[in-house]
């Protein structure tokens, strides 16, 4: 069974001192390593080529979360395709091995995604987000779980995931044009086609973000754009139910436990900005491209 590793990059130098040694330490080494670089202005391309990767450079305006991964998947021939982002650092030498083992642990699994741990310097809320979304227990999710999990059934993450090529090709591959959430798109297609999505808690990377309030707004605007355009996902799986409320309660409990009750207004403001961003994204058809560039985290998408 052959394995390919695909990493999209853009000015990844701040992460490479940790990422490259972690890749070299993996007990399962990819048969192919493809880096798709969006014209970095630092030494990302040179360092990956020195590491032994095949690096393809594209213009930043050519990058698309779905289309670029679709193209990259067509440039490699392996049976298992690992997707990794430049800021996701394998936490142990067995991270790749565990991820691939989970992919093949049951015959109907089409994609497996790993557990994301906070970076060592993660802030309080950034770390809480990882703990909430990536628990210590593995789980396989199927279409029959939608009644319980709602839209979380198709939750997946291409920050650290692995696809069976035959399953990916059977559902048409990555979408050509999405603003983001291509992982949820593919997971939903797989589930509707009879495949399972596997959460592999034993396959770990360090990956977290400490978003500012405005960044949260912009990120949720993009998420709202995605789900507003791909309404079939909600029709098939339902809503998140009480997940949002659970998340806010978990954040409030985190700041109280840390003795940081003064951050409660911040948590509430972040929640309001996420909701506002999501709602505006859902109705993006009413805005001009210039306005959407200002509202979006992925401004290049609108050019």
Coordinates of C-alpha atoms in Angstrom, one line a residue:
X1 CA 0.0 0.0 0.0
X2 CA 1.6 3.3 -1.2
X3 CA 1.3 6.6 0.6
X4 CA 1.5 10.2 -0.7
X5 CA 1.8 13.3 1.5
X6 CA 0.4 16.6 0.1
X7 CA 1.2 19.9 1.8
X8 CA 0.0 23.3 0.5
X9 CA 2.3 26.1 1.6
X10 CA 2.6 29.8 1.6
X11 CA 5.6 31.4 3.5
X12 CA 5.9 28.4 5.8
X13 CA 9.4 29.2 7.1
X14 CA 8.2 29.9 10.7
X15 CA 7.0 26.3 11.0
X16 CA 9.7 24.4 9.2
X17 CA 12.2 24.2 12.1
X18 CA 9.6 22.0 13.8
X19 CA 7.8 20.5 10.8
X20 CA 10.7 19.1 8.8
X21 CA 12.3 17.1 11.7
X22 CA 8.8 15.8 12.7
X23 CA 8.3 14.6 9.1
X24 CA 11.8 13.0 9.0
X25 CA 11.0 11.1 12.3
X26 CA 7.9 9.4 11.0
X27 CA 8.0 5.6 11.1
X28 CA 5.9 5.5 8.0
X29 CA 7.6 7.6 5.3
X30 CA 5.5 8.7 2.3
X31 CA 6.4 7.2 -1.1
X32 CA 5.7 10.6 -2.6
X33 CA 5.9 14.1 -1.0
X34 CA 4.2 16.9 -3.0
X35 CA 4.3 20.5 -1.8
X36 CA 2.1 23.0 -3.7
X37 CA 3.5 26.4 -2.9
X38 CA 1.6 29.7 -3.5
X39 CA 4.7 31.7 -4.5
X40 CA 6.3 32.0 -1.1
X41 CA 8.6 35.0 -0.6
X42 CA 10.7 33.2 2.0
X43 CA 12.8 30.1 1.7
X44 CA 9.9 27.6 1.9
X45 CA 10.5 26.2 -1.6
X46 CA 14.3 25.8 -1.2
X47 CA 14.0 24.1 2.2
X48 CA 11.4 21.6 1.0
X49 CA 13.4 20.8 -2.1
X50 CA 16.5 20.2 0.0
X51 CA 14.3 17.9 2.2
X52 CA 13.6 15.9 -0.9
X53 CA 10.1 17.0 -1.7
X54 CA 8.7 17.7 -5.2
X55 CA 7.6 21.3 -5.1
X56 CA 5.2 22.9 -7.6
X57 CA 4.9 26.7 -7.4
X58 CA 1.6 28.3 -8.3
X59 CA 0.4 31.9 -8.3
X60 CA -1.5 32.9 -5.1
X61 CA -4.6 33.7 -7.1
X62 CA -4.6 30.1 -8.4
X63 CA -4.9 28.6 -4.9
X64 CA -8.3 27.2 -4.0
X65 CA -8.9 25.0 -1.0
X66 CA -10.7 22.4 -3.1
X67 CA -9.3 22.9 -6.6
X68 CA -5.6 22.9 -5.5
X69 CA -6.0 19.7 -3.5
X70 CA -7.9 18.2 -6.4
X71 CA -5.1 19.0 -8.7
X72 CA -2.4 17.8 -6.2
X73 CA -4.2 14.5 -5.7
X74 CA -4.0 13.9 -9.5
X75 CA -0.3 14.5 -9.5
X76 CA 0.5 11.5 -7.2
X77 CA -0.2 7.9 -7.7
X78 CA -0.4 6.5 -4.2
X79 CA -3.4 4.6 -2.8
X80 CA -3.5 6.6 0.4
X81 CA -3.3 10.4 0.3
X82 CA -2.3 12.2 3.5
X83 CA -3.2 15.9 3.6
X84 CA -1.3 18.1 6.0
X85 CA -1.1 21.9 6.5
X86 CA 2.1 23.7 7.0
X87 CA 1.4 24.5 10.6
X88 CA 0.3 21.0 11.7
X89 CA 3.2 19.4 13.4
X90 CA 3.1 15.6 13.8
X91 CA 3.2 15.0 17.6
X92 CA 4.8 11.6 17.6
X93 CA 6.8 9.4 15.2
X94 CA 3.7 7.2 14.8
X95 CA 1.3 10.0 13.7
X96 CA 1.3 8.9 10.0
X97 CA 1.3 5.2 10.9
X98 CA -1.7 5.6 13.2
X99 CA -3.6 7.7 10.7
X100 CA -3.1 5.2 7.9
X101 CA -3.9 2.3 10.2
X102 CA -7.2 3.9 11.1
X103 CA -8.1 4.5 7.5
X104 CA -7.9 0.7 6.9
X105 CA -9.3 -0.4 10.2
X106 CA -12.7 -0.9 8.7
X107 CA -13.5 -1.7 5.0
X108 CA -15.9 1.1 4.4
X109 CA -13.8 4.0 5.7
X110 CA -13.1 6.6 3.0
X111 CA -11.3 9.3 5.1
X112 CA -9.6 9.4 8.5
X113 CA -8.7 12.6 10.3
X114 CA -6.4 12.9 13.2
X115 CA -6.5 14.5 16.6
X116 CA -5.3 18.1 16.9
X117 CA -3.5 19.1 20.0
X118 CA -2.7 22.7 21.0
X119 CA 0.7 24.1 20.0
X120 CA 2.9 24.5 23.1
X121 CA 2.4 28.3 23.1
X122 CA -1.4 28.2 22.5
X123 CA -3.6 30.6 24.3
X124 CA -6.4 29.7 26.6
X125 CA -9.2 29.8 24.1
X126 CA -7.2 28.3 21.2
X127 CA -6.3 25.3 23.4
X128 CA -9.9 24.9 24.5
X129 CA -11.1 24.8 20.9
X130 CA -8.8 21.8 20.2
X131 CA -9.9 20.0 23.3
X132 CA -13.6 20.5 22.4
X133 CA -13.4 19.4 18.8
X134 CA -10.8 16.6 19.1
X135 CA -11.5 14.4 22.1
X136 CA -9.3 11.4 23.2
X137 CA -11.7 8.7 21.9
X138 CA -11.7 7.5 18.3
X139 CA -14.9 7.1 16.4
X140 CA -16.2 6.0 13.0
X141 CA -19.2 8.1 11.7
X142 CA -21.7 6.9 9.2
X143 CA -24.8 8.4 7.6
X144 CA -26.9 6.6 10.2
X145 CA -25.3 8.8 12.9
X146 CA -26.7 12.0 11.5
X147 CA -29.8 11.8 13.8
X148 CA -27.4 12.0 16.7
X149 CA -24.6 14.2 15.4
X150 CA -26.3 16.4 12.9
X151 CA -23.9 18.3 10.7
X152 CA -21.0 17.2 12.9
X153 CA -21.3 13.8 11.2
X154 CA -19.4 15.2 8.2
X155 CA -16.9 17.1 10.4
X156 CA -13.4 16.3 9.2
X157 CA -10.1 18.3 8.8
X158 CA -7.6 18.4 6.0
X159 CA -5.1 19.9 8.4
X160 CA -4.3 16.2 9.1
X161 CA -6.3 13.6 7.2
X162 CA -5.8 10.6 4.9
X163 CA -8.0 9.5 2.0
X164 CA -8.4 6.3 0.2
X165 CA -7.8 7.2 -3.4
X166 CA -10.5 4.8 -4.8
X167 CA -13.1 6.3 -2.4
X168 CA -12.1 9.9 -3.2
X169 CA -12.3 9.2 -6.9
X170 CA -15.6 7.4 -6.6
X171 CA -17.3 10.6 -5.3
X172 CA -15.6 12.9 -7.8
X173 CA -12.6 14.0 -5.8
X174 CA -12.2 17.4 -4.1
X175 CA -14.5 20.2 -5.2
X176 CA -13.1 22.5 -7.9
X177 CA -14.2 25.8 -6.3
X178 CA -15.0 26.3 -2.6
X179 CA -14.0 29.1 -0.3
X180 CA -13.0 26.5 2.3
X181 CA -14.4 23.5 4.2
X182 CA -13.5 21.2 1.3
X183 CA -12.9 18.5 4.0
X184 CA -16.6 18.7 5.1
X185 CA -17.7 18.7 1.5
X186 CA -15.8 15.5 0.7
X187 CA -16.8 13.9 4.0
X188 CA -20.4 14.6 3.3
X189 CA -20.2 13.1 -0.2
X190 CA -18.4 10.0 1.1
X191 CA -21.1 9.5 3.8
X192 CA -23.9 9.9 1.3
X193 CA -22.2 7.3 -1.0
X194 CA -22.0 4.7 1.8
X195 CA -18.5 5.3 3.1
X196 CA -17.6 6.0 6.8
X197 CA -15.6 8.9 8.2
X198 CA -13.1 7.9 10.9
X199 CA -11.8 10.2 13.7
X200 CA -8.4 8.8 14.6
X201 CA -7.6 10.0 18.1
X202 CA -4.4 8.1 18.3
X203 CA -2.9 10.0 15.3
X204 CA -1.9 13.3 16.7
X205 CA -0.6 16.6 15.4
X206 CA 0.0 19.9 17.2
X207 CA -2.3 22.5 15.4
X208 CA -4.1 25.4 16.9
X209 CA -4.9 29.1 16.3
X210 CA -5.3 32.1 18.5
X211 CA -7.7 34.1 16.4
X212 CA -8.4 37.7 17.1
X213 CA -12.0 38.7 17.3
X214 CA -12.1 40.2 13.8
X215 CA -10.4 37.1 12.5
X216 CA -13.1 35.0 14.1
X217 CA -15.7 37.1 12.3
X218 CA -14.0 36.7 8.9
X219 CA -13.4 33.0 9.4
X220 CA -17.1 32.5 10.1
X221 CA -18.1 34.7 7.2
X222 CA -16.3 32.2 5.0
X223 CA -17.9 29.2 6.7
X224 CA -21.3 30.9 6.2
X225 CA -20.5 31.4 2.5
X226 CA -19.6 27.7 2.2
X227 CA -22.8 26.3 3.9
X228 CA -24.9 29.0 2.2
X229 CA -23.8 27.7 -1.2
X230 CA -23.7 24.0 -0.3
X231 CA -27.2 23.8 1.3
X232 CA -27.5 20.2 0.4
X233 CA -25.2 19.4 3.3
X234 CA -27.6 20.8 5.9
X235 CA -30.5 19.2 4.1
X236 CA -28.8 15.8 4.3
X237 CA -27.4 16.0 7.8
X238 CA -29.4 18.6 9.7
X239 CA -28.0 21.4 11.8
X240 CA -25.4 21.5 14.6
X241 CA -28.2 21.3 17.1
X242 CA -27.0 22.4 20.5
X243 CA -23.3 22.1 19.6
X244 CA -22.8 25.9 19.5
X245 CA -24.3 26.4 22.9
X246 CA -22.2 23.5 24.3
X247 CA -19.1 25.2 22.8
X248 CA -19.8 28.5 24.5
X249 CA -20.5 26.9 27.8
X250 CA -17.2 25.0 27.5
X251 CA -15.4 28.3 26.8
X252 CA -17.0 30.0 29.8
X253 CA -16.1 27.1 32.0
X254 CA -12.5 27.3 30.8
X255 CA -12.0 30.9 31.6
X256 CA -13.7 30.5 35.0
X257 CA -11.5 27.5 35.8
X258 CA -8.4 29.4 34.8
X259 CA -9.3 32.3 37.1
X260 CA -9.9 34.6 34.1
X261 CA -13.5 35.5 34.6
X262 CA -12.6 38.9 33.3
X263 CA -12.6 37.3 29.8
X264 CA -16.3 36.4 29.9
X265 CA -17.2 39.5 27.9
X266 CA -14.6 38.6 25.3
X267 CA -16.1 35.1 25.0
X268 CA -19.6 36.5 24.5
X269 CA -18.3 39.1 22.0
X270 CA -16.5 36.3 20.0
X271 CA -19.7 34.3 20.0
X272 CA -21.7 37.3 18.7
X273 CA -19.1 38.0 16.0
X274 CA -19.1 34.4 14.8
X275 CA -22.8 34.3 14.5
X276 CA -22.8 37.7 12.7
X277 CA -20.1 36.5 10.3
X278 CA -21.9 33.2 9.6
X279 CA -25.2 35.0 8.9
X280 CA -23.6 37.5 6.6
X281 CA -21.8 34.8 4.8
X282 CA -25.0 32.9 4.3
X283 CA -26.4 36.0 2.5
X284 CA -23.2 36.9 0.6
X285 CA -25.1 37.1 -2.7
X286 CA -26.4 40.5 -1.7
X287 CA -22.9 41.9 -1.3
X288 CA -20.4 43.2 -4.0
X289 CA -17.1 41.4 -4.5
X290 CA -15.3 44.4 -3.0
X291 CA -17.3 44.2 0.2
X292 CA -16.8 40.4 0.4
X293 CA -13.1 40.8 0.1
X294 CA -13.2 43.0 3.2
X295 CA -15.4 40.6 5.1
X296 CA -13.6 37.4 4.2
X297 CA -10.5 35.8 5.7
X298 CA -9.7 34.4 2.2
X299 CA -9.8 37.6 0.3
X300 CA -8.1 36.2 -2.8
X301 CA -11.1 34.0 -3.4
X302 CA -13.1 37.1 -4.5
X303 CA -10.6 38.5 -7.1

